PDB file of C-alpha atoms in Angstrom:
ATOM      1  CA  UNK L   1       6.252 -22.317 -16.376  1.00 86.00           C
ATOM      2  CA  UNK L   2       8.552 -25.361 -16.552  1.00 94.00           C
ATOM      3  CA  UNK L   3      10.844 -24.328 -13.983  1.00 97.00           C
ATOM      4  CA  UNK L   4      14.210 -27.149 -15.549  1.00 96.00           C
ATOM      5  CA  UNK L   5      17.495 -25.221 -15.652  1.00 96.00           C
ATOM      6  CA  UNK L   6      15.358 -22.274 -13.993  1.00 98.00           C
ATOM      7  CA  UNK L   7      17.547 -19.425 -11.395  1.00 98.00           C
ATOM      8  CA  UNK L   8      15.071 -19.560  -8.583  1.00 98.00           C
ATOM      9  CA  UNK L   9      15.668 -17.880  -5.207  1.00 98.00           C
ATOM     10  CA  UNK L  10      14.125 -19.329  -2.018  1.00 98.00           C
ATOM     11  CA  UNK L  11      13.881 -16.634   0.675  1.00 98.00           C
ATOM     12  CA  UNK L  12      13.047 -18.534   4.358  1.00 97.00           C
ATOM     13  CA  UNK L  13      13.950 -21.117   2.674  1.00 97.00           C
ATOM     14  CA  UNK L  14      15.981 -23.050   5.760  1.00 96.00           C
ATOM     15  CA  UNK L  15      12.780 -24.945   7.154  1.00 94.00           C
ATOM     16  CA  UNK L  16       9.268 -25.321   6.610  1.00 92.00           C
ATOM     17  CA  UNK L  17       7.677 -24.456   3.698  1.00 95.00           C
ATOM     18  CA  UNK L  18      10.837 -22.475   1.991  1.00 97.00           C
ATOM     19  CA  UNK L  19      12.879 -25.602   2.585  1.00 97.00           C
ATOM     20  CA  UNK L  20      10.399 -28.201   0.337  1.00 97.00           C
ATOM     21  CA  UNK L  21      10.026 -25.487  -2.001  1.00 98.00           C
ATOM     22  CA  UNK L  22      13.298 -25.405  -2.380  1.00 98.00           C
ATOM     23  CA  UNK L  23      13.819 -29.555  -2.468  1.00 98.00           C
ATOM     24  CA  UNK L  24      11.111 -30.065  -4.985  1.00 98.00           C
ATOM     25  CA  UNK L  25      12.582 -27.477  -7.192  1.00 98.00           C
ATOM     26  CA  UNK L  26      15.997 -28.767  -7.510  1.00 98.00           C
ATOM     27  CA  UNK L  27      14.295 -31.540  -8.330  1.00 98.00           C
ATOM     28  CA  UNK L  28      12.459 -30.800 -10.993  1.00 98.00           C
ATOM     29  CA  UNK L  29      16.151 -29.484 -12.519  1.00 98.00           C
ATOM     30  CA  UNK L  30      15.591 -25.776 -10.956  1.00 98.00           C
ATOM     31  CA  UNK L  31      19.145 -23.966  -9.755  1.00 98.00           C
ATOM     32  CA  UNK L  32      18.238 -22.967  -6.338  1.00 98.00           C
ATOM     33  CA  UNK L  33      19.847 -20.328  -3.907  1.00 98.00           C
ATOM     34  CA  UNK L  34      18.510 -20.432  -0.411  1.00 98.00           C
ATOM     35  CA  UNK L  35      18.384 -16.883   1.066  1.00 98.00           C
ATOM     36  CA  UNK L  36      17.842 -17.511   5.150  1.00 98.00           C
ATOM     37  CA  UNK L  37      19.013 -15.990   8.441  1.00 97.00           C
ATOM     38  CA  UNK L  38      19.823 -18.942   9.767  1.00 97.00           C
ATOM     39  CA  UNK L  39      22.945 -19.418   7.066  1.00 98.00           C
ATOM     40  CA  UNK L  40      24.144 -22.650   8.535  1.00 97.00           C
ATOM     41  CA  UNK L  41      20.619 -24.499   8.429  1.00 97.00           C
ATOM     42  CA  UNK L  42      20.463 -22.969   4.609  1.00 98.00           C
ATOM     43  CA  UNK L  43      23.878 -24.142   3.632  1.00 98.00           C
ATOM     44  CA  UNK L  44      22.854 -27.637   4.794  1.00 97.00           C
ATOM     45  CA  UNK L  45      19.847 -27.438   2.891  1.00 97.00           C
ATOM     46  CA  UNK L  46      21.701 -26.112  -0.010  1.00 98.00           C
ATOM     47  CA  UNK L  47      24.541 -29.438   0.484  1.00 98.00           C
ATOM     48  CA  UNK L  48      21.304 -31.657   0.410  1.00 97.00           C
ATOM     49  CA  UNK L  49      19.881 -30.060  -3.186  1.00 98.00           C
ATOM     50  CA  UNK L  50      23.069 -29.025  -4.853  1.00 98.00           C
ATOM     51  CA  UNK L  51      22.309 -25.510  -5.097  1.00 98.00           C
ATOM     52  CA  UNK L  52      23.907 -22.433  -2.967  1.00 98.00           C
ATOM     53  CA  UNK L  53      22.944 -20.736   0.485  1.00 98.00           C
ATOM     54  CA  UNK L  54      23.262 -16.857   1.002  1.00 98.00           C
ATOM     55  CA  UNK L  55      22.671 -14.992   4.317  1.00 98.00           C
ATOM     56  CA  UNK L  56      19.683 -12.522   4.212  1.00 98.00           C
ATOM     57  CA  UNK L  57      17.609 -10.651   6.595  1.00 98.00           C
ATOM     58  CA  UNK L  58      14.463  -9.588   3.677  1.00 98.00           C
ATOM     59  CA  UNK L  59      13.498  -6.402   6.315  1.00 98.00           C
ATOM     60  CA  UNK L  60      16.804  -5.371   4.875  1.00 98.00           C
ATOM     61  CA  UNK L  61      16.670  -4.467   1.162  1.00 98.00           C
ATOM     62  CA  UNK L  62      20.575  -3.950   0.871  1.00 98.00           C
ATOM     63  CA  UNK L  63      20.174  -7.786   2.022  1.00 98.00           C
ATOM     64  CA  UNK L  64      17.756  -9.191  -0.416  1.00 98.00           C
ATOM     65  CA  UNK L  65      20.078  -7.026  -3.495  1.00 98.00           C
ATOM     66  CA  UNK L  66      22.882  -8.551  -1.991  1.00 98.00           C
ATOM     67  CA  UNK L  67      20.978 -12.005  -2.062  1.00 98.00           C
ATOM     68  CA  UNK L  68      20.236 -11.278  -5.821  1.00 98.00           C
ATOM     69  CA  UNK L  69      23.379 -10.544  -7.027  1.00 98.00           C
ATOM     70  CA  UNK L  70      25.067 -14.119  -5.519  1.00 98.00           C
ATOM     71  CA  UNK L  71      22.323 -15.814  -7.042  1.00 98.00           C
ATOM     72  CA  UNK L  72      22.975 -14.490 -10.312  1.00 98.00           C
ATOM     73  CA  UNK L  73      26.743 -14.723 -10.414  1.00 98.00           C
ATOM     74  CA  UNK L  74      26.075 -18.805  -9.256  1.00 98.00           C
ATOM     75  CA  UNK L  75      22.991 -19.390 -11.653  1.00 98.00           C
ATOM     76  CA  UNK L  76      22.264 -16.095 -14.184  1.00 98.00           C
ATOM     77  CA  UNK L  77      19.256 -13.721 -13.820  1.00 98.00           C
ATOM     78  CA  UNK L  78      16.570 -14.543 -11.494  1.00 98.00           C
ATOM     79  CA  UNK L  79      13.731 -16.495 -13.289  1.00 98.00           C
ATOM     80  CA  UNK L  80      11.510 -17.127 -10.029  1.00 98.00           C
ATOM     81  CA  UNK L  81      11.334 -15.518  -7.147  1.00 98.00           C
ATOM     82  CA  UNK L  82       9.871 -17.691  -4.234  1.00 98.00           C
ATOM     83  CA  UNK L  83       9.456 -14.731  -0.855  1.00 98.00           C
ATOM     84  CA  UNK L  84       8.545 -17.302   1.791  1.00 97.00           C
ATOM     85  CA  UNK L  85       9.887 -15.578   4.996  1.00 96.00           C
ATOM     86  CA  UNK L  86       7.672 -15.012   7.712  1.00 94.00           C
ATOM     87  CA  UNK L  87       6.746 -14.880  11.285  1.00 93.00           C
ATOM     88  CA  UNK L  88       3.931 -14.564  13.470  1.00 90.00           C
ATOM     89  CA  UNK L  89       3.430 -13.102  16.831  1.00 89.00           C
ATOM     90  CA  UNK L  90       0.296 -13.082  17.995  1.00 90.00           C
ATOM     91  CA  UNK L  91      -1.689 -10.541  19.966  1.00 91.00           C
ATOM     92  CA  UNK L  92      -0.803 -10.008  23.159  1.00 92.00           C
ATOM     93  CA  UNK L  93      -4.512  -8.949  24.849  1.00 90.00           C
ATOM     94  CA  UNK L  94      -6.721  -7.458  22.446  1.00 93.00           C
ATOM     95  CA  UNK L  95      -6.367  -7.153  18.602  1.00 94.00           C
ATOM     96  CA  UNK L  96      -4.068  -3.653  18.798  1.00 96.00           C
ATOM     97  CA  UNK L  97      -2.108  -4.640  21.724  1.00 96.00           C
ATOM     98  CA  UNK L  98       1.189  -5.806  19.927  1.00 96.00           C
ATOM     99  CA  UNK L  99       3.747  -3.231  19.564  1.00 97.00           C
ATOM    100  CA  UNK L 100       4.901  -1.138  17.074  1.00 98.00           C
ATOM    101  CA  UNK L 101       8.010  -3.183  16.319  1.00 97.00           C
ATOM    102  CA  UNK L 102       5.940  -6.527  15.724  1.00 97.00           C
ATOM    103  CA  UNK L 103       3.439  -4.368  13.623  1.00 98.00           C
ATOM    104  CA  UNK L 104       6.860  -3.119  11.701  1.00 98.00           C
ATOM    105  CA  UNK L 105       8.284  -6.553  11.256  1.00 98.00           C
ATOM    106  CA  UNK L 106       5.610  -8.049   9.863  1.00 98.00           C
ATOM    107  CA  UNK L 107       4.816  -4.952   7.405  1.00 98.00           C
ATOM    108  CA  UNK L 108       8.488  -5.555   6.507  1.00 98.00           C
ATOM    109  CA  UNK L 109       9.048  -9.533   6.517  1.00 98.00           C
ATOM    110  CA  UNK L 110       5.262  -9.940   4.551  1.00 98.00           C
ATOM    111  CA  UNK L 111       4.755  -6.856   2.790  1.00 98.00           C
ATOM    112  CA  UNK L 112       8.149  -5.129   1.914  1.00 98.00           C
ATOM    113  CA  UNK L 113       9.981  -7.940   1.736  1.00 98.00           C
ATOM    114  CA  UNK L 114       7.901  -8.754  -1.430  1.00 98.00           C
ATOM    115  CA  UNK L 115       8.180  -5.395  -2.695  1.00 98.00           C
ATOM    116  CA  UNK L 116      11.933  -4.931  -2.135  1.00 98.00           C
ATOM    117  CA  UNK L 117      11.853  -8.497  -4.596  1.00 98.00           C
ATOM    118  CA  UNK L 118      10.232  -7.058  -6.896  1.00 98.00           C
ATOM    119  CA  UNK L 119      11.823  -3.586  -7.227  1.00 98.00           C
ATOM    120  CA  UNK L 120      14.966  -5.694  -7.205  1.00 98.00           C
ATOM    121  CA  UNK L 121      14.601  -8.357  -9.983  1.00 98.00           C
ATOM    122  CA  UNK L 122      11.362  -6.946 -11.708  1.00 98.00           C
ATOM    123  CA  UNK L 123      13.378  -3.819 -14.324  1.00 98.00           C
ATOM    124  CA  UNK L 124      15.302  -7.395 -15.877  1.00 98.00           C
ATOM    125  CA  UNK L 125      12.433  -9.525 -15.863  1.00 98.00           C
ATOM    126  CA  UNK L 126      10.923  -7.303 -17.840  1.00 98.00           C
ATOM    127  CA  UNK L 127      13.430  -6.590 -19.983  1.00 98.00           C
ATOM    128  CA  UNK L 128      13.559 -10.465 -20.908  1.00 98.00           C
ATOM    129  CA  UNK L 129       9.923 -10.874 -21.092  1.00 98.00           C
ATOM    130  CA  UNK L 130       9.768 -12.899 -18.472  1.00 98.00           C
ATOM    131  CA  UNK L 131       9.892 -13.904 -14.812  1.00 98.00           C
ATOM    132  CA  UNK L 132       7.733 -15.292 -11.982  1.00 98.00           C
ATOM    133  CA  UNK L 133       6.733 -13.850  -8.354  1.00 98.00           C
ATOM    134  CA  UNK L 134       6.034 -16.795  -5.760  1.00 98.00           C
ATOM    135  CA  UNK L 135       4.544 -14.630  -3.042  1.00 98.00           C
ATOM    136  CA  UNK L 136       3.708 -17.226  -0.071  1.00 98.00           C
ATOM    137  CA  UNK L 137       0.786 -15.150   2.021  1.00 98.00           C
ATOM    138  CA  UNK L 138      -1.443 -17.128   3.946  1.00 96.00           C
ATOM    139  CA  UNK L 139      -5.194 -17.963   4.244  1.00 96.00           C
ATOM    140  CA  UNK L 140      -5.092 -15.004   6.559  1.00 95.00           C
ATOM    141  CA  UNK L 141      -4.578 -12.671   3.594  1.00 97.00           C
ATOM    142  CA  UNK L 142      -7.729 -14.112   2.054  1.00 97.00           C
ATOM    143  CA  UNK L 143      -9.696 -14.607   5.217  1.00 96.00           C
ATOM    144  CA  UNK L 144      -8.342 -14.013   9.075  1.00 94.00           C
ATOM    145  CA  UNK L 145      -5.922 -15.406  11.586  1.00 91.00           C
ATOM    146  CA  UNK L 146      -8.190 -15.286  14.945  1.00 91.00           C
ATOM    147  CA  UNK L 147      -5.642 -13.473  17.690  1.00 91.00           C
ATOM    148  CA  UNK L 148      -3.086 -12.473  15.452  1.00 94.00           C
ATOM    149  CA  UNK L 149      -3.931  -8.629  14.005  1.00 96.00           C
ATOM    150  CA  UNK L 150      -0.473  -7.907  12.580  1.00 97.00           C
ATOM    151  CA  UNK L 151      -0.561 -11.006  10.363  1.00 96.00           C
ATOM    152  CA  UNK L 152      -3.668 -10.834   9.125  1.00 97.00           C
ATOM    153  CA  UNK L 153      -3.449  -7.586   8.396  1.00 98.00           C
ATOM    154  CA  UNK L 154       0.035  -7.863   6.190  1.00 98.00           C
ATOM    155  CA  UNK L 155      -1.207 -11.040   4.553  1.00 98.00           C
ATOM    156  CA  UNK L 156      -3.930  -9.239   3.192  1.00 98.00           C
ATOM    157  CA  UNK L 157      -1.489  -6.775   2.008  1.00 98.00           C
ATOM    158  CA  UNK L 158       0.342  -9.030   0.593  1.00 98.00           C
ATOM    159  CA  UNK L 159      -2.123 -10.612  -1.352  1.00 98.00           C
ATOM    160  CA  UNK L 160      -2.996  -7.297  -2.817  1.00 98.00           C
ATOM    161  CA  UNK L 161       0.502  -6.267  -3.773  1.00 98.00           C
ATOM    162  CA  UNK L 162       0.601  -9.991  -5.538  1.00 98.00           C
ATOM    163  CA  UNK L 163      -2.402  -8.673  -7.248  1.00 98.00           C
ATOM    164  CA  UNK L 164      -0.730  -5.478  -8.628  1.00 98.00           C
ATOM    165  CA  UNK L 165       2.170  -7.045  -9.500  1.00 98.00           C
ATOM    166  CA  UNK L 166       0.178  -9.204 -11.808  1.00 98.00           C
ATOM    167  CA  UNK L 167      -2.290  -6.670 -13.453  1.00 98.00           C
ATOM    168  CA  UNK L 168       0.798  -4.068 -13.996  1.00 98.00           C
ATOM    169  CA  UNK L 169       3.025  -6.554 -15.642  1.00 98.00           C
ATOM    170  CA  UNK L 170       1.278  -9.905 -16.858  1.00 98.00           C
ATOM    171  CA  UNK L 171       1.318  -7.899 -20.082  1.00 98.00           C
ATOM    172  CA  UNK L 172       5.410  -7.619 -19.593  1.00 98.00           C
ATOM    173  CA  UNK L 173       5.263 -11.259 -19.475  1.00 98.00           C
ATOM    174  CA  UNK L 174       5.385 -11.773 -15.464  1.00 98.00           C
ATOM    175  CA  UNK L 175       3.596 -14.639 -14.027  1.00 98.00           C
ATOM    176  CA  UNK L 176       2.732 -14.229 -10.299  1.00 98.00           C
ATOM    177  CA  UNK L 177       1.249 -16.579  -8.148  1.00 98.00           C
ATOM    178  CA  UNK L 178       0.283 -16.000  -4.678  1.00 98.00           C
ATOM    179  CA  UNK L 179      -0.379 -18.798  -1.806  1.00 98.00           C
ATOM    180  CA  UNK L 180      -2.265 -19.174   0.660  1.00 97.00           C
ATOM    181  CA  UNK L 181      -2.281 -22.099   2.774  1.00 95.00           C
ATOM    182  CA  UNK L 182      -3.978 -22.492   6.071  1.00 91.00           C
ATOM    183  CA  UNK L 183      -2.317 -24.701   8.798  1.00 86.00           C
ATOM    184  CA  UNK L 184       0.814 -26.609   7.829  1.00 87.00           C
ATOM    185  CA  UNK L 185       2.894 -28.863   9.887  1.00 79.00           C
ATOM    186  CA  UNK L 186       6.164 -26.817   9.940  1.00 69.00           C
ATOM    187  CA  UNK L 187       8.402 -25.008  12.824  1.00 65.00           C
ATOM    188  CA  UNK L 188       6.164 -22.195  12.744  1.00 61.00           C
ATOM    189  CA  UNK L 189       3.343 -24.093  14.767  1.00 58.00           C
ATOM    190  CA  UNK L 190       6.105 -26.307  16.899  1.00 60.00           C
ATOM    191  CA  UNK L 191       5.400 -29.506  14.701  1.00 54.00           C
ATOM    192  CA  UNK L 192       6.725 -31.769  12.302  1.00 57.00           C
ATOM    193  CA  UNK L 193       5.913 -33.808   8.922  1.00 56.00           C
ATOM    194  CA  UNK L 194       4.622 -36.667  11.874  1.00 59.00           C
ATOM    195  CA  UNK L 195       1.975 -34.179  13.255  1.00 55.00           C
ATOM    196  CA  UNK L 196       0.350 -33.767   9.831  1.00 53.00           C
ATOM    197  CA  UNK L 197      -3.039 -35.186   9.312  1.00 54.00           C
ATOM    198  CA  UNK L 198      -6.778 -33.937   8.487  1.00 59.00           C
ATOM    199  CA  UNK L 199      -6.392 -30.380   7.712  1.00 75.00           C
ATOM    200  CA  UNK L 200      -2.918 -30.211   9.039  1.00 82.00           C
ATOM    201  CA  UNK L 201      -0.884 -30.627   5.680  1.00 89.00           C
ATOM    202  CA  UNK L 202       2.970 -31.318   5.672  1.00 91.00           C
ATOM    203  CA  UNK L 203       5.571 -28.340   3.891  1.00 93.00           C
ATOM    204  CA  UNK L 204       5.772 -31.033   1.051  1.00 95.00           C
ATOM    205  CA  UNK L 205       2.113 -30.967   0.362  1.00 94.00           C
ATOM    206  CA  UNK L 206       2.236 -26.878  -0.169  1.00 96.00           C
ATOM    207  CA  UNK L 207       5.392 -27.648  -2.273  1.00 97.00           C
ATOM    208  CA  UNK L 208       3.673 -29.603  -4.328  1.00 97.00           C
ATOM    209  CA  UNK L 209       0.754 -27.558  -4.707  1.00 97.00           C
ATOM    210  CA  UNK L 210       3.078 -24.615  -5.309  1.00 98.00           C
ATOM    211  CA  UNK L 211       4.941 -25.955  -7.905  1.00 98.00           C
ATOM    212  CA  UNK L 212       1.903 -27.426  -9.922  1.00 98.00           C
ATOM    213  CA  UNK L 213       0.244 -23.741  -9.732  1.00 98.00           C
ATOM    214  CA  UNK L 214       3.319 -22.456 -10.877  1.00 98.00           C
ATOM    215  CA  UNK L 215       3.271 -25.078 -13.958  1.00 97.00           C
ATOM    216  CA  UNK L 216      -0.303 -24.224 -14.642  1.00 97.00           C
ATOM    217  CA  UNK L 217       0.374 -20.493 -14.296  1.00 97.00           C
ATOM    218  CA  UNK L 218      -2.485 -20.071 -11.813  1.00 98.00           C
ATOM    219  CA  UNK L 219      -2.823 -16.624  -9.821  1.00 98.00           C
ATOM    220  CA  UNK L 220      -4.172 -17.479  -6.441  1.00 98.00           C
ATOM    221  CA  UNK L 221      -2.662 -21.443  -5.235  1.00 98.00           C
ATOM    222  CA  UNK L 222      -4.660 -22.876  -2.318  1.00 97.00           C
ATOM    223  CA  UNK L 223      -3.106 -25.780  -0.928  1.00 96.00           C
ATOM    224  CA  UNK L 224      -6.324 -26.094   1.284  1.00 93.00           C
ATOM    225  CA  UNK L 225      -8.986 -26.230  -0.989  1.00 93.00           C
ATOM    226  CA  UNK L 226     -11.824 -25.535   1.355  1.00 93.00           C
ATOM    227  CA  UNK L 227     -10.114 -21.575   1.634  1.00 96.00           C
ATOM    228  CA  UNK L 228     -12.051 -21.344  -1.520  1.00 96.00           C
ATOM    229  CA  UNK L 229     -15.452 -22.095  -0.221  1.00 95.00           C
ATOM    230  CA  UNK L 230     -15.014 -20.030   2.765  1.00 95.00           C
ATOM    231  CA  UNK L 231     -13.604 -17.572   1.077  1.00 96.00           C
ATOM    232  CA  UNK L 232     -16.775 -17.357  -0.910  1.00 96.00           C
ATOM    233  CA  UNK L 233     -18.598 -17.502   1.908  1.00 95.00           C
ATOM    234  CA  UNK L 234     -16.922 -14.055   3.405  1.00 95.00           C
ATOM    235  CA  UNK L 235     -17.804 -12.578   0.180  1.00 96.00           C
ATOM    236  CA  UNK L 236     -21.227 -13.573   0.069  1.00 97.00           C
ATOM    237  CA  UNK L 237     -22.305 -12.530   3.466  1.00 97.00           C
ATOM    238  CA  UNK L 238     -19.783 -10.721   5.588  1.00 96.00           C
ATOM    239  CA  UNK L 239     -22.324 -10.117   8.457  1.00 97.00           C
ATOM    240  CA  UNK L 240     -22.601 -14.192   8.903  1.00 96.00           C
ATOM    241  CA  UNK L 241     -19.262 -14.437   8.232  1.00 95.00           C
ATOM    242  CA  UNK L 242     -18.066 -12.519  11.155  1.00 96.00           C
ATOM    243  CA  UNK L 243     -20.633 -13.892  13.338  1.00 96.00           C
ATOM    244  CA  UNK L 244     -19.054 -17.750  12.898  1.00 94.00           C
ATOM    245  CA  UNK L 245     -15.811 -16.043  13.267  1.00 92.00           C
ATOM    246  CA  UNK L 246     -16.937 -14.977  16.485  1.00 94.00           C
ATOM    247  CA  UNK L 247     -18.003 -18.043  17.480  1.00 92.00           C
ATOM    248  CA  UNK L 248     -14.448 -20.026  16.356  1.00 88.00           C
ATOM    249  CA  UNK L 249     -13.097 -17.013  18.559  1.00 88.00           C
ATOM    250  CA  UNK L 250     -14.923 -17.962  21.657  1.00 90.00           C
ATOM    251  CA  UNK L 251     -14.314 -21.511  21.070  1.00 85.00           C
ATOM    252  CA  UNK L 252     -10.977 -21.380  21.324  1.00 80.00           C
ATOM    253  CA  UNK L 253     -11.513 -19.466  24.559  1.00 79.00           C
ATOM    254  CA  UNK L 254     -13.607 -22.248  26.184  1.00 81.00           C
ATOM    255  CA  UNK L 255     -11.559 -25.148  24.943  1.00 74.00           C
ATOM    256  CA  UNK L 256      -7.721 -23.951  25.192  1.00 68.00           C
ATOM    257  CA  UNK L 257      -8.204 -21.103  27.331  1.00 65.00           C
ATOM    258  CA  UNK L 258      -6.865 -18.853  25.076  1.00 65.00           C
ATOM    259  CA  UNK L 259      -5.728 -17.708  21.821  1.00 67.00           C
ATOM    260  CA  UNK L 260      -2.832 -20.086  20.528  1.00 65.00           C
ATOM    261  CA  UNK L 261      -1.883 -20.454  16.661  1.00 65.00           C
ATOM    262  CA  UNK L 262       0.091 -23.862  18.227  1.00 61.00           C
ATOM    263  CA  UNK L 263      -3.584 -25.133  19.067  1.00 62.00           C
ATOM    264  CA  UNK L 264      -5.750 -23.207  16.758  1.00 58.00           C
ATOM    265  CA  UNK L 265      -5.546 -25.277  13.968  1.00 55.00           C
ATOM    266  CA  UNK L 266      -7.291 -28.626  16.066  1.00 56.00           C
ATOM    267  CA  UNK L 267     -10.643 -26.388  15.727  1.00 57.00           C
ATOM    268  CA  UNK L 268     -10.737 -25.819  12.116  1.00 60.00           C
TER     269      UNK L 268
END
């Protein structure tokens, strides 16, 4: 999809990720509404690109309708729909030690969120014959985030709504592309575009790699390529996969003294 003179809507897309998404887009000629909870950091954003900035909470689906319908007064119908929000909590102790309310925001923010998207801009999309779904999951949803069961769990669910989406409705003329990047230099982890290096990409290197999936009209975009060979590798031989899983676990253990996303991403 060329994505010029496009209506696309940014959810999360204040900081990190959402916010070079949204940069790169605008662009590339898009006209981009940033849907955020943090309204002032969106309108700046929104100043910076030239587009507009729209309060949303997305575990609210009166919110992300709401969201819609500004973006479509500003811009016309939705043609992409980028759900970026997320979070992530890790587990407290042991894997099903979080609460019911962080297992219930991240169903919402990664899973319904999505859905609530969809059920909201889908009906005209396919109406028109066409639309696009930029559901940003995670490596996680492909493989697992060590100490973090909630996420892991809704990033695989998200992956697999991403899939239905696409095998309902690529006939409708829907493009969907789901992505799954492992560790990125954003707020999320406490760091910066300066802290990126190695593995550690910047929010402007998923951007990128977003955008050129989109363009290509690919299904899965991996940012990291090597998610790819280890996803394989899962695949192949789960037994030995969970085994070296193991072994990253107790790794962590011995060299941070714990289970931290903020230092996980040094071991991989």
């Amino acid at each position: 999809m060329d994505i010029s003179d496009k209506s696309i809507i940014v959810t999360g897309g204040a900081s990190g990720i959402g916010a070079a998404i949204a940069r790169q887009a605008a662009q590339a000629g898009a006209k981009v509404c940033i849907a955020d909870l943090n309204i002032e950091q969106a309108q700046s954003i929104a100043h910076e690109i030239g587009g507009i900035a729209v309060s949303c909470d997305v575990t609210q689906e009166t919110q992300i309708i709401a969201a819609v319908a500004v973006a479509e007064a500003a811009h016309g119908p939705i043609d992409v729909f980028v759900s970026n929000a997320g979070l992530g909590r890790g587990d407290p102790s042991h894997a099903a030690s979080a609460p019911d309310a962080d297992w219930m925001l991240n169903w919402n923010v990664h899973v319904m969120a999505h859905v609530w998207a969809a059920r909201a801009v889908l009906p005209a999309m396919i109406a028109r014959g066409s639309g696009h779904f930029v559901n940003v999951a995670s490596a996680a949803g492909l493989l697992n985030q060590i100490g973090d069961s909630a996420y892991s769990a809704t990033k695989h669910a998200a992956v697999s709504f991403a899939e239905s989406l696409l095998i309902s409705h690529g006939a409708d003329g829907i493009g969907v592309s789901v992505v799954c990047p492992q560790y990125v230099a954003t707020p999320l982890l406490g760091l910066g575009d300066g802290d990126a290096k190695g593995n550690l990409l910047t929010a402007d290197d998923v951007a990128k790699a977003v955008w050129k999936g989109v363009a290509e009209g690919a299904f899965v975009i991996l940012p990291h390529p090597d998610v790819a060979k280890y996803s394989a590798l899962r695949g192949a031989d789960p037994a030995r996969w969970i085994k070296g899983m193991q072994m990253l676990r107790a790794k962590a253990m011995t060299e941070h003294g714990g289970i931290s996303v903020g230092n996980f991403y040094k071991l991989v």
